Short mmCIF file of C-alpha atoms in Angstrom, two decimals:
data_model
loop_
_atom_site.label_atom_id
_atom_site.label_comp_id
_atom_site.label_asym_id
_atom_site.label_seq_id
_atom_site.Cartn_x
_atom_site.Cartn_y
_atom_site.Cartn_z
CA MET A 1 -16.24 -104.86 -48.18
CA ASP A 2 -13.79 -102.86 -50.28
CA HIS A 3 -12.79 -100.00 -47.98
CA GLY A 4 -10.85 -98.48 -50.87
CA LEU A 5 -14.23 -97.25 -52.12
CA LYS A 6 -14.19 -94.77 -49.24
CA PHE A 7 -11.68 -92.69 -51.21
CA SER A 8 -12.17 -93.85 -54.80
CA ASP A 9 -16.00 -93.79 -54.84
CA PRO A 10 -17.35 -92.29 -51.59
CA ALA A 11 -20.94 -92.23 -52.89
CA ALA A 12 -20.93 -95.98 -53.60
CA TYR A 13 -19.30 -96.73 -50.25
CA SER A 14 -21.93 -94.60 -48.51
CA ARG A 15 -24.77 -96.52 -50.21
CA LEU A 16 -23.35 -99.83 -49.00
CA LEU A 17 -23.06 -98.53 -45.46
CA ARG A 18 -26.59 -97.12 -45.47
CA ARG A 19 -28.06 -100.48 -46.44
CA ALA A 20 -26.06 -102.14 -43.67
CA HIS A 21 -27.17 -99.41 -41.24
CA GLU A 22 -30.85 -100.15 -41.79
CA GLN A 23 -30.33 -103.88 -41.24
CA VAL A 24 -28.29 -103.49 -38.07
CA ILE A 25 -30.83 -101.05 -36.63
CA SER A 26 -33.45 -103.76 -37.31
CA GLY A 27 -31.39 -106.30 -35.38
CA VAL A 28 -29.65 -108.04 -38.29
CA PRO A 29 -25.82 -108.08 -37.89
CA ARG A 30 -23.81 -106.98 -40.91
CA PRO A 31 -20.03 -107.32 -41.44
CA GLU A 32 -19.88 -103.73 -42.73
CA ILE A 33 -20.68 -102.52 -39.19
CA PRO A 34 -18.10 -103.88 -36.69
CA GLU A 35 -19.42 -105.20 -33.39
CA GLY A 36 -17.75 -102.40 -31.46
CA LEU A 37 -19.61 -99.83 -33.53
CA ALA A 38 -22.90 -101.72 -33.25
CA SER A 39 -22.42 -101.82 -29.47
CA SER A 40 -22.00 -98.04 -29.47
CA TRP A 41 -25.25 -97.73 -31.42
CA ARG A 42 -27.04 -99.90 -28.84
CA ARG A 43 -25.64 -97.85 -25.95
CA SER A 44 -26.68 -94.62 -27.64
CA MET A 45 -30.22 -95.84 -28.25
CA ALA A 46 -30.42 -97.05 -24.65
CA LEU A 47 -29.60 -93.47 -23.65
CA GLY A 48 -32.58 -92.24 -25.65
CA ILE A 49 -30.87 -91.32 -28.96
CA SER A 50 -32.98 -92.18 -32.00
CA PRO A 51 -31.41 -92.76 -35.45
CA ASP A 52 -33.90 -90.14 -36.64
CA GLN A 53 -32.86 -87.61 -33.99
CA HIS A 54 -31.69 -84.34 -35.47
CA SER A 55 -30.60 -82.15 -32.57
CA PRO A 56 -27.81 -82.83 -30.10
CA ARG A 57 -28.04 -81.89 -26.47
CA HIS A 58 -26.85 -78.31 -25.88
CA LEU A 59 -24.98 -77.66 -22.65
CA HIS A 60 -24.04 -73.98 -22.91
CA GLU A 61 -24.92 -70.85 -24.83
CA ALA A 62 -22.35 -69.32 -27.18
CA SER A 63 -21.48 -66.56 -24.71
CA GLU A 64 -20.85 -69.15 -22.01
CA VAL A 65 -18.62 -71.15 -24.34
CA LEU A 66 -16.40 -68.08 -24.76
CA GLU A 67 -15.82 -68.10 -21.01
CA LEU A 68 -15.20 -71.85 -20.97
CA ARG A 69 -12.52 -71.44 -23.62
CA GLN A 70 -10.59 -68.94 -21.55
CA GLU A 71 -10.43 -71.37 -18.65
CA HIS A 72 -9.61 -74.46 -20.68
CA ARG A 73 -6.07 -75.75 -21.01
CA LEU A 74 -6.46 -76.45 -24.73
CA GLN A 75 -6.78 -72.69 -25.23
CA GLN A 76 -2.96 -72.72 -25.30
CA VAL A 77 -2.74 -75.01 -28.32
CA MET A 78 -5.79 -74.00 -30.34
CA PRO A 79 -3.90 -71.37 -32.42
CA ALA A 80 -1.29 -73.95 -33.46
CA LEU A 81 -3.95 -76.56 -34.25
CA SER A 82 -5.84 -74.01 -36.31
CA GLU A 83 -2.71 -73.09 -38.28
CA LEU A 84 -1.97 -76.75 -38.96
CA LEU A 85 -5.40 -78.14 -39.82
CA ALA A 86 -7.97 -75.39 -40.33
CA ASP A 87 -9.11 -74.39 -43.81
CA ASP A 88 -11.29 -71.29 -43.64
CA SER A 89 -10.66 -70.27 -47.25
CA SER A 90 -13.69 -69.60 -49.44
CA ASP A 91 -13.64 -73.13 -50.87
CA GLY A 92 -12.54 -74.93 -47.69
CA ARG A 93 -14.14 -78.36 -47.41
CA HIS A 94 -13.61 -79.45 -43.82
CA LEU A 95 -14.29 -78.27 -40.29
CA LEU A 96 -11.79 -78.25 -37.42
CA VAL A 97 -13.45 -78.96 -34.08
CA LEU A 98 -12.02 -79.11 -30.56
CA THR A 99 -14.07 -80.40 -27.62
CA ASP A 100 -13.56 -80.69 -23.89
CA ALA A 101 -13.12 -84.01 -22.11
CA GLY A 102 -16.87 -84.58 -22.09
CA GLY A 103 -17.39 -84.03 -25.80
CA GLU A 104 -18.81 -80.50 -25.67
CA ILE A 105 -17.68 -78.44 -28.66
CA LEU A 106 -15.62 -75.43 -27.58
CA TRP A 107 -14.00 -74.41 -30.88
CA ARG A 108 -14.71 -74.90 -34.55
CA VAL A 109 -13.02 -73.35 -37.58
CA GLY A 110 -13.96 -73.71 -41.23
CA SER A 111 -15.13 -71.99 -44.38
CA ALA A 112 -18.47 -70.21 -44.46
CA GLN A 113 -20.05 -72.96 -46.57
CA VAL A 114 -18.92 -75.78 -44.27
CA LEU A 115 -20.00 -73.83 -41.18
CA ARG A 116 -23.45 -73.41 -42.69
CA ARG A 117 -23.73 -77.15 -43.31
CA ALA A 118 -22.56 -77.82 -39.75
CA ASP A 119 -25.12 -75.35 -38.40
CA GLY A 120 -27.80 -77.42 -40.13
CA LEU A 121 -26.80 -80.33 -37.87
CA GLU A 122 -26.32 -78.05 -34.85
CA PHE A 123 -22.69 -79.17 -34.95
CA SER A 124 -21.73 -76.00 -33.11
CA GLU A 125 -20.18 -74.55 -29.98
CA GLY A 126 -21.90 -75.69 -26.80
CA ALA A 127 -23.32 -78.87 -28.35
CA ASP A 128 -22.69 -82.22 -26.65
CA TRP A 129 -21.16 -84.64 -29.14
CA SER A 130 -20.83 -87.56 -26.72
CA GLU A 131 -22.84 -90.78 -27.13
CA GLY A 132 -25.44 -89.44 -24.74
CA GLY A 133 -25.60 -86.09 -26.50
CA ILE A 134 -26.08 -87.14 -30.14
CA GLY A 135 -25.23 -90.83 -30.48
CA THR A 136 -22.31 -92.60 -32.14
CA ASN A 137 -19.88 -90.33 -33.98
CA ALA A 138 -16.12 -89.97 -34.26
CA ILE A 139 -15.85 -87.68 -31.23
CA SER A 140 -17.88 -90.04 -29.03
CA GLU A 141 -15.87 -93.04 -30.22
CA ALA A 142 -12.59 -91.26 -29.44
CA LEU A 143 -13.94 -90.55 -25.95
CA VAL A 144 -15.05 -94.15 -25.39
CA THR A 145 -12.08 -95.98 -26.92
CA GLY A 146 -9.34 -93.48 -26.09
CA ARG A 147 -7.95 -93.95 -29.59
CA PRO A 148 -8.03 -92.11 -32.94
CA VAL A 149 -11.09 -93.10 -34.94
CA GLN A 150 -12.64 -92.36 -38.32
CA LEU A 151 -16.37 -92.64 -39.05
CA PHE A 152 -17.77 -92.39 -42.53
CA SER A 153 -21.38 -91.82 -43.60
CA ALA A 154 -23.75 -94.43 -42.13
CA GLU A 155 -21.22 -95.55 -39.56
CA HIS A 156 -22.80 -92.66 -37.64
CA LEU A 157 -25.96 -93.67 -35.77
CA VAL A 158 -28.05 -90.61 -36.62
CA ARG A 159 -29.20 -90.57 -40.25
CA THR A 160 -28.74 -86.84 -40.74
CA HIS A 161 -25.01 -87.40 -40.22
CA HIS A 162 -24.74 -89.88 -43.10
CA GLU A 163 -23.50 -87.16 -45.45
CA TRP A 164 -20.46 -86.55 -43.23
CA ALA A 165 -17.03 -88.08 -42.65
CA CYS A 166 -15.34 -87.44 -39.32
CA THR A 167 -11.87 -88.18 -37.95
CA ALA A 168 -11.16 -87.64 -34.26
CA ALA A 169 -8.46 -88.34 -31.69
CA PRO A 170 -8.17 -87.67 -27.95
CA ILE A 171 -5.69 -85.13 -26.59
CA ARG A 172 -4.18 -86.06 -23.23
CA ASP A 173 -2.27 -84.22 -20.54
CA PRO A 174 1.37 -85.13 -21.26
CA LEU A 175 2.18 -85.29 -17.53
CA THR A 176 -0.82 -87.07 -16.03
CA GLY A 177 -2.34 -88.82 -19.03
CA ALA A 178 -5.72 -87.31 -18.19
CA LEU A 179 -8.08 -86.69 -21.11
CA LEU A 180 -8.27 -82.98 -22.00
CA GLY A 181 -10.47 -83.08 -25.07
CA VAL A 182 -10.91 -84.39 -28.59
CA LEU A 183 -9.61 -83.00 -31.87
CA ASP A 184 -11.96 -83.65 -34.79
CA VAL A 185 -11.80 -82.94 -38.52
CA SER A 186 -15.20 -83.28 -40.20
CA GLY A 187 -16.78 -82.47 -43.50
CA PRO A 188 -18.84 -83.76 -46.40
CA LEU A 189 -17.97 -87.26 -47.58
CA GLU A 190 -15.78 -86.05 -50.42
CA SER A 191 -13.60 -84.04 -48.02
CA LEU A 192 -12.10 -87.21 -46.53
CA THR A 193 -8.68 -88.20 -47.87
CA ALA A 194 -6.27 -91.03 -47.16
CA ASP A 195 -4.12 -88.50 -45.26
CA THR A 196 -6.81 -87.21 -42.90
CA LEU A 197 -6.19 -89.68 -40.08
CA ARG A 198 -2.43 -89.20 -40.32
CA MET A 199 -2.83 -85.41 -40.15
CA VAL A 200 -5.06 -85.62 -37.08
CA ARG A 201 -2.56 -87.92 -35.32
CA CYS A 202 0.23 -85.50 -36.19
CA ALA A 203 -1.76 -82.54 -34.84
CA VAL A 204 -2.48 -84.33 -31.55
CA SER A 205 1.22 -85.11 -31.14
CA MET A 206 2.01 -81.46 -31.73
CA ALA A 207 -0.61 -80.30 -29.22
CA GLU A 208 0.69 -82.63 -26.52
CA ALA A 209 4.28 -81.52 -27.22
CA LEU A 210 3.20 -77.89 -26.86
CA LEU A 211 1.52 -78.64 -23.56
CA ARG A 212 4.66 -80.41 -22.37
CA MET A 213 6.69 -77.32 -23.27
CA SER A 214 4.23 -75.15 -21.40
CA ASP A 215 4.61 -77.30 -18.31
CA ALA A 216 8.38 -76.87 -18.62
CA GLY A 217 8.00 -73.10 -18.71
CA THR A 218 8.77 -72.60 -22.42
CA PRO A 219 6.73 -69.78 -24.04
CA LEU A 220 4.29 -71.06 -26.63
CA GLY A 221 4.45 -67.96 -28.78
CA ALA A 222 7.82 -68.88 -30.27
CA PRO A 223 7.78 -69.44 -34.04
CA SER A 224 9.20 -72.94 -33.62
CA PRO A 225 6.58 -74.61 -31.38
CA VAL A 226 8.28 -77.99 -30.99
CA PRO A 227 12.00 -78.10 -30.15
CA VAL A 228 13.54 -80.36 -32.77
CA PHE A 229 17.15 -81.54 -32.65
CA ARG A 230 18.84 -83.26 -35.55
CA GLN A 231 22.05 -85.21 -36.04
CA SER A 232 23.73 -84.34 -39.32
CA SER A 233 24.15 -87.35 -41.56
CA ARG A 234 26.84 -85.53 -43.56
CA THR A 235 29.09 -83.98 -40.97
CA GLY A 236 28.48 -86.05 -37.87
CA SER A 237 28.27 -82.90 -35.77
CA ALA A 238 26.61 -82.67 -32.39
CA ALA A 239 22.88 -82.06 -32.11
CA ARG A 240 21.72 -78.43 -32.22
CA PRO A 241 18.44 -76.50 -32.10
CA ALA A 242 16.40 -76.29 -35.29
CA ALA A 243 16.26 -72.48 -35.17
CA ALA A 244 19.99 -72.26 -36.00
CA VAL A 245 19.50 -72.72 -39.76
CA ALA A 246 21.67 -70.39 -41.83
CA SER A 247 21.18 -71.29 -45.50
CA LEU A 248 19.68 -73.78 -47.94
CA GLU A 249 21.38 -75.96 -50.52
CA LEU A 250 18.89 -76.43 -53.36
CA LEU A 251 21.23 -76.93 -56.32
CA GLY A 252 21.87 -80.51 -57.36
CA ASP A 253 20.38 -83.78 -56.18
CA GLN A 254 21.19 -83.62 -52.45
CA PRO A 255 19.24 -80.68 -50.99
CA ALA A 256 20.05 -79.77 -47.40
CA ALA A 257 19.59 -77.20 -44.67
CA VAL A 258 22.87 -75.73 -43.46
CA PHE A 259 23.10 -74.68 -39.82
CA ARG A 260 25.15 -71.93 -38.26
CA ASP A 261 27.55 -74.41 -36.71
CA GLY A 262 28.40 -75.68 -40.20
CA SER A 263 26.50 -78.94 -39.94
CA GLN A 264 23.84 -79.99 -42.44
CA VAL A 265 20.55 -81.90 -42.49
CA PRO A 266 19.36 -83.52 -45.73
CA LEU A 267 15.95 -82.45 -47.02
CA THR A 268 13.40 -84.76 -48.58
CA LEU A 269 12.62 -83.86 -52.17
CA ARG A 270 9.10 -82.68 -51.27
CA ARG A 271 10.36 -80.37 -48.51
CA ALA A 272 13.09 -79.07 -50.77
CA GLU A 273 10.48 -78.31 -53.45
CA ILE A 274 8.43 -76.37 -50.90
CA LEU A 275 11.49 -74.41 -49.79
CA ALA A 276 12.46 -73.67 -53.39
CA LEU A 277 9.00 -72.19 -53.96
CA LEU A 278 9.27 -70.13 -50.77
CA ASP A 279 12.72 -68.98 -51.90
CA SER A 280 11.31 -67.83 -55.24
CA ARG A 281 8.73 -65.35 -53.94
CA SER A 282 9.27 -62.78 -51.21
CA GLN A 283 5.56 -62.13 -50.59
CA GLY A 284 5.02 -65.77 -49.61
CA TRP A 285 2.46 -68.45 -50.46
CA SER A 286 -0.83 -69.59 -49.00
CA ALA A 287 -1.38 -73.29 -48.29
CA GLU A 288 -3.83 -73.39 -51.19
CA GLU A 289 -1.30 -71.92 -53.61
CA LEU A 290 1.42 -74.34 -52.55
CA ALA A 291 -1.01 -77.27 -52.83
CA TYR A 292 -1.82 -76.29 -56.41
CA GLU A 293 1.81 -75.71 -57.42
CA LEU A 294 2.89 -79.07 -56.02
CA HIS A 295 -0.12 -81.25 -56.80
CA GLY A 296 -2.29 -79.39 -59.32
CA ASP A 297 -6.06 -79.61 -58.98
CA ALA A 298 -5.67 -82.65 -56.67
CA GLY A 299 -3.74 -80.58 -54.12
CA ILE A 300 -5.14 -80.35 -50.59
CA ALA A 301 -4.28 -77.36 -48.41
CA ALA A 302 -4.52 -79.42 -45.22
CA SER A 303 -1.76 -81.74 -46.46
CA ILE A 304 0.46 -78.75 -47.12
CA ARG A 305 -0.19 -77.43 -43.60
CA THR A 306 0.89 -80.78 -42.18
CA GLU A 307 4.06 -80.76 -44.26
CA MET A 308 4.74 -77.13 -43.34
CA PHE A 309 4.45 -78.05 -39.66
CA ARG A 310 7.25 -80.57 -40.20
CA VAL A 311 9.33 -78.07 -42.16
CA ARG A 312 8.93 -75.47 -39.42
CA SER A 313 9.79 -78.07 -36.78
CA LEU A 314 13.04 -78.65 -38.66
CA LEU A 315 13.91 -75.05 -39.50
CA GLY A 316 12.19 -73.16 -36.67
CA ASP A 317 11.90 -69.39 -37.00
CA ALA A 318 13.59 -69.52 -40.40
CA ILE A 319 10.09 -70.14 -41.80
CA ALA A 320 7.30 -67.62 -41.29
CA SER A 321 3.59 -68.29 -41.76
CA ASN A 322 0.43 -66.47 -42.85
CA PRO A 323 1.57 -66.54 -45.61
CA TYR A 324 4.32 -69.15 -45.67
CA ARG A 325 7.67 -67.54 -46.55
CA LEU A 326 11.33 -67.59 -45.64
CA GLY A 327 12.03 -65.60 -42.50
CA GLU A 328 14.31 -62.59 -42.45
CA GLY A 329 17.29 -64.67 -41.38
CA LEU A 330 16.95 -67.08 -44.32
CA ALA A 331 15.48 -65.00 -47.16
CA GLY A 332 17.98 -64.79 -49.98
CA ARG A 333 20.32 -67.26 -48.29
CA SER A 334 19.92 -70.26 -50.61
CA ASP A 335 22.62 -71.26 -53.10
CA ALA A 336 20.12 -70.79 -55.94
CA GLY A 337 19.23 -67.34 -54.64
CA GLN A 338 22.92 -66.47 -54.45
CA VAL A 339 23.36 -67.25 -58.17
CA LEU A 340 20.46 -64.99 -59.10
CA ARG A 341 21.71 -62.21 -56.85
CA LEU A 342 25.21 -62.31 -58.41
CA LEU A 343 23.70 -62.21 -61.90
CA ARG A 344 21.60 -59.18 -60.99
CA GLU A 345 24.76 -57.50 -59.69
CA GLY A 346 26.41 -58.14 -63.06
CA ASN A 347 28.96 -60.59 -61.67
CA ALA A 348 28.62 -63.43 -64.17
CA ALA A 349 31.97 -65.00 -63.20
CA ALA A 350 31.01 -65.36 -59.54
CA ALA A 351 27.54 -66.57 -60.51
CA LEU A 352 29.04 -69.31 -62.67
CA GLU A 353 31.31 -70.32 -59.81
CA ALA A 354 28.28 -70.60 -57.50
CA TYR A 355 26.14 -72.45 -60.08
CA ARG A 356 27.40 -75.95 -59.35
CA ALA A 357 24.31 -77.90 -60.53
CA PRO A 358 20.72 -77.34 -61.75
CA LEU A 359 18.03 -76.50 -59.20
CA LEU A 360 16.68 -79.69 -57.54
CA SER A 361 17.79 -81.83 -60.46
CA ARG A 362 15.71 -84.84 -59.32
CA SER A 363 12.42 -82.94 -59.22
CA GLY A 364 9.91 -83.47 -62.02
CA ASN A 365 7.44 -80.96 -60.62
CA MET A 366 6.37 -78.41 -63.24
CA ALA A 367 6.71 -75.39 -60.95
CA ILE A 368 10.23 -76.45 -59.98
CA GLN A 369 11.12 -77.11 -63.62
CA LEU A 370 10.11 -73.54 -64.46
CA LEU A 371 12.29 -72.17 -61.65
CA ARG A 372 15.14 -74.43 -62.79
CA ASP A 373 14.82 -73.21 -66.38
CA ARG A 374 14.66 -69.57 -65.28
CA LEU A 375 17.91 -69.89 -63.34
CA ASP A 376 19.65 -71.82 -66.09
CA LEU A 377 18.58 -69.42 -68.85
CA ALA A 378 19.64 -66.41 -66.80
CA LEU A 379 23.12 -67.86 -66.26
CA ARG A 380 23.48 -68.90 -69.91
CA ALA A 381 22.46 -65.46 -71.16
CA ALA A 382 24.93 -63.71 -68.84
CA VAL A 383 27.82 -65.95 -69.88
CA ARG A 384 27.06 -65.64 -73.59
CA ALA A 385 26.94 -61.85 -73.28
CA SER A 386 30.36 -61.82 -71.65
CA THR A 387 33.42 -60.61 -73.56
CA ASP A 388 35.63 -62.88 -71.46
CA PRO A 389 36.62 -66.01 -73.42
CA ASP A 390 37.88 -67.69 -70.24
CA LEU A 391 34.40 -67.38 -68.76
CA LEU A 392 32.87 -68.98 -71.83
CA VAL A 393 35.44 -71.77 -71.68
CA ARG A 394 34.62 -72.41 -68.04
CA TRP A 395 30.91 -72.62 -68.88
CA LEU A 396 31.38 -74.90 -71.87
CA SER A 397 33.58 -77.16 -69.74
CA THR A 398 30.68 -77.93 -67.39
CA ASP A 399 28.13 -80.67 -67.92
CA MET A 400 25.39 -78.02 -68.02
CA GLY A 401 27.08 -75.88 -70.66
CA SER A 402 28.77 -78.51 -72.82
CA ALA A 403 25.98 -78.54 -75.44
CA ASP A 404 25.37 -74.78 -75.48
CA MET A 405 25.83 -74.01 -79.19
CA LEU A 406 25.08 -70.32 -78.71
CA ALA A 407 27.90 -70.09 -76.18
CA VAL A 408 30.20 -71.87 -78.65
CA GLU A 409 29.28 -69.29 -81.30
CA ALA A 410 29.95 -66.46 -78.85
CA LEU A 411 33.38 -67.99 -78.11
CA GLY A 412 34.14 -68.25 -81.83
CA LYS A 413 33.42 -64.55 -82.32
CA LEU A 414 35.85 -63.69 -79.52
CA VAL A 415 38.76 -66.03 -80.28
CA GLY A 416 38.26 -66.81 -83.97
CA LEU A 417 36.92 -69.87 -85.74
CA ARG A 418 40.40 -71.40 -86.06
CA ASP A 419 41.13 -71.25 -82.34
CA ALA A 420 41.65 -74.69 -80.80
CA ARG A 421 39.27 -73.88 -77.94
CA TYR A 422 36.48 -72.99 -80.33
CA LEU A 423 37.08 -76.03 -82.51
CA SER A 424 37.07 -78.48 -79.59
CA PHE A 425 33.89 -77.12 -78.04
CA SER A 426 32.22 -76.78 -81.43
CA ALA A 427 32.83 -80.45 -82.20
CA GLY A 428 31.61 -81.54 -78.78
CA ALA A 429 28.47 -79.42 -78.88
CA ALA A 430 27.67 -80.55 -82.42
CA ALA A 431 28.02 -84.20 -81.38
CA ALA A 432 25.76 -83.66 -78.39
CA ASP A 433 23.22 -81.84 -80.54
CA ALA A 434 23.26 -84.64 -83.11
CA LYS A 435 22.77 -87.23 -80.36
CA LEU A 436 19.72 -85.36 -79.06
CA ALA A 437 18.28 -85.06 -82.57
CA TRP A 438 18.78 -88.78 -83.14
#
């Protein structure tokens, strides 16, 4: 069976699974349903769960669940899990669920439309989502196997769940290894992406790291939830805490975070693009906005939240959330931001000195290209408007300014059309312009 259909054509994949489901329920083995999953179906049915069963077993009322939450250890990590994985925006497509060690749902977060669909399945607080409570599902499989698991459509035993895709993983006590609960991300079939399982694994790792910190006496309210230490690949300096970031280098093709001890950590292009967007807007960005700017209509807010968790692990309290933005200690501290600030202060000479390369020159992202063009045009305009021929010469001597014909014309007006400086730059710019036209 082509499992790639799960993402490329979920409806077709679901139809194949449903046909296999009916045969396996009738006692005919099918390769689409692994033996381990078929065994879970048999155990569930032996416990009295029918494939046509609609309602799960309910263990507590909503008011009782509120009390259970307060006493549960996962209460400490639920806010961080919600920030990383939840999508309660108006068009959110998935549900974040957290259960106890027995599979009872204690928390769920999602958009109003997804919550309504979940209510139709009684996929709600107080419901038992173990094998004995509702039959085979991702939560029950995570409980039984002790491993992350993903169930799609008719891999669920109960037919009313065949419109859902679920990804779940157990969360364990980092000291004892005891099972604390299960983290689950569920939603309609089309909500599943190739990144869902990776995001759930990442979230579980974060939760267990937070619990480990709590055991060590570290407050969990700190903006940087996981202490990350990095070794600089550029300076070879000693390791230091992630919260010590001082500035960002976003100009050129080697973006980096600069720390207060002078050491640096290279940034991946994607993380640098995110930081450039944060640097460009003081009011911040939602996960949905960043997803659209970086990926267009195919952008997924949950993927951005996962990436932002990694960025915040690297930079600590330099990044604020809700909305995502540069913290007070980092706002306005990028090299690109410094160029803009100097231009706004009317100091074109210092701005040109600071403008060593275009913004994220390797990025082909449209939003970054617009920011790059804005910075470049602002610098060009300031230099051209200058009455200082030396400043124009400095600009025309750079790779970025060498083909700037308007700057050449401005230089000619200042020094005369017979001046050797004008003639040399005029010839060079004309040759570059002709090459581009050709």
